[in-house]
């Protein structure tokens, strides 16, 4: 079976991950307009600083979100309650 996903943002990449988890032999292609994956989420360096763009967190009350983070060996960090937006 062949599947083509349009968009390499977080939704497209998540879909690809779960499809391949269910069927590792799947013929999967991701079409992305930019020269990098991630969609609106990306990191850049400017003036010696690391600048993050896009989402800056996720809700930790969704078991699937925490489960995926764990599968990808990601450790959530709690934000500083005193930080402003």
Short mmCIF file of N, CA and C in Angstrom, two decimals, residues 2 10 25 37 40 43 50 56 81:
data_model
loop_
_atom_site.label_atom_id
_atom_site.label_comp_id
_atom_site.label_asym_id
_atom_site.label_seq_id
_atom_site.Cartn_x
_atom_site.Cartn_y
_atom_site.Cartn_z
N UNK A 2 0.45 2.27 -0.71
CA UNK A 2 1.18 3.54 -0.77
C UNK A 2 0.34 4.65 -0.16
N UNK A 10 3.87 19.20 12.17
CA UNK A 10 3.71 18.27 13.28
C UNK A 10 2.59 17.26 13.01
N UNK A 25 6.14 -1.69 6.62
CA UNK A 25 6.48 -1.87 5.20
C UNK A 25 5.69 -0.93 4.29
N UNK A 37 11.54 19.85 7.41
CA UNK A 37 10.30 19.42 8.05
C UNK A 37 10.00 20.30 9.27
N UNK A 40 5.41 25.06 11.10
CA UNK A 40 5.61 26.32 11.82
C UNK A 40 6.58 26.18 13.00
N UNK A 43 13.69 25.99 14.87
CA UNK A 43 14.68 26.67 15.71
C UNK A 43 15.66 27.42 14.80
N UNK A 50 19.40 31.14 20.78
CA UNK A 50 18.55 30.14 20.15
C UNK A 50 17.12 30.67 20.18
N UNK A 56 5.04 26.35 21.78
CA UNK A 56 6.02 26.35 22.87
C UNK A 56 5.64 25.39 23.98
N UNK A 81 6.36 29.02 36.24
CA UNK A 81 5.05 29.63 36.47
C UNK A 81 5.11 31.15 36.45
#
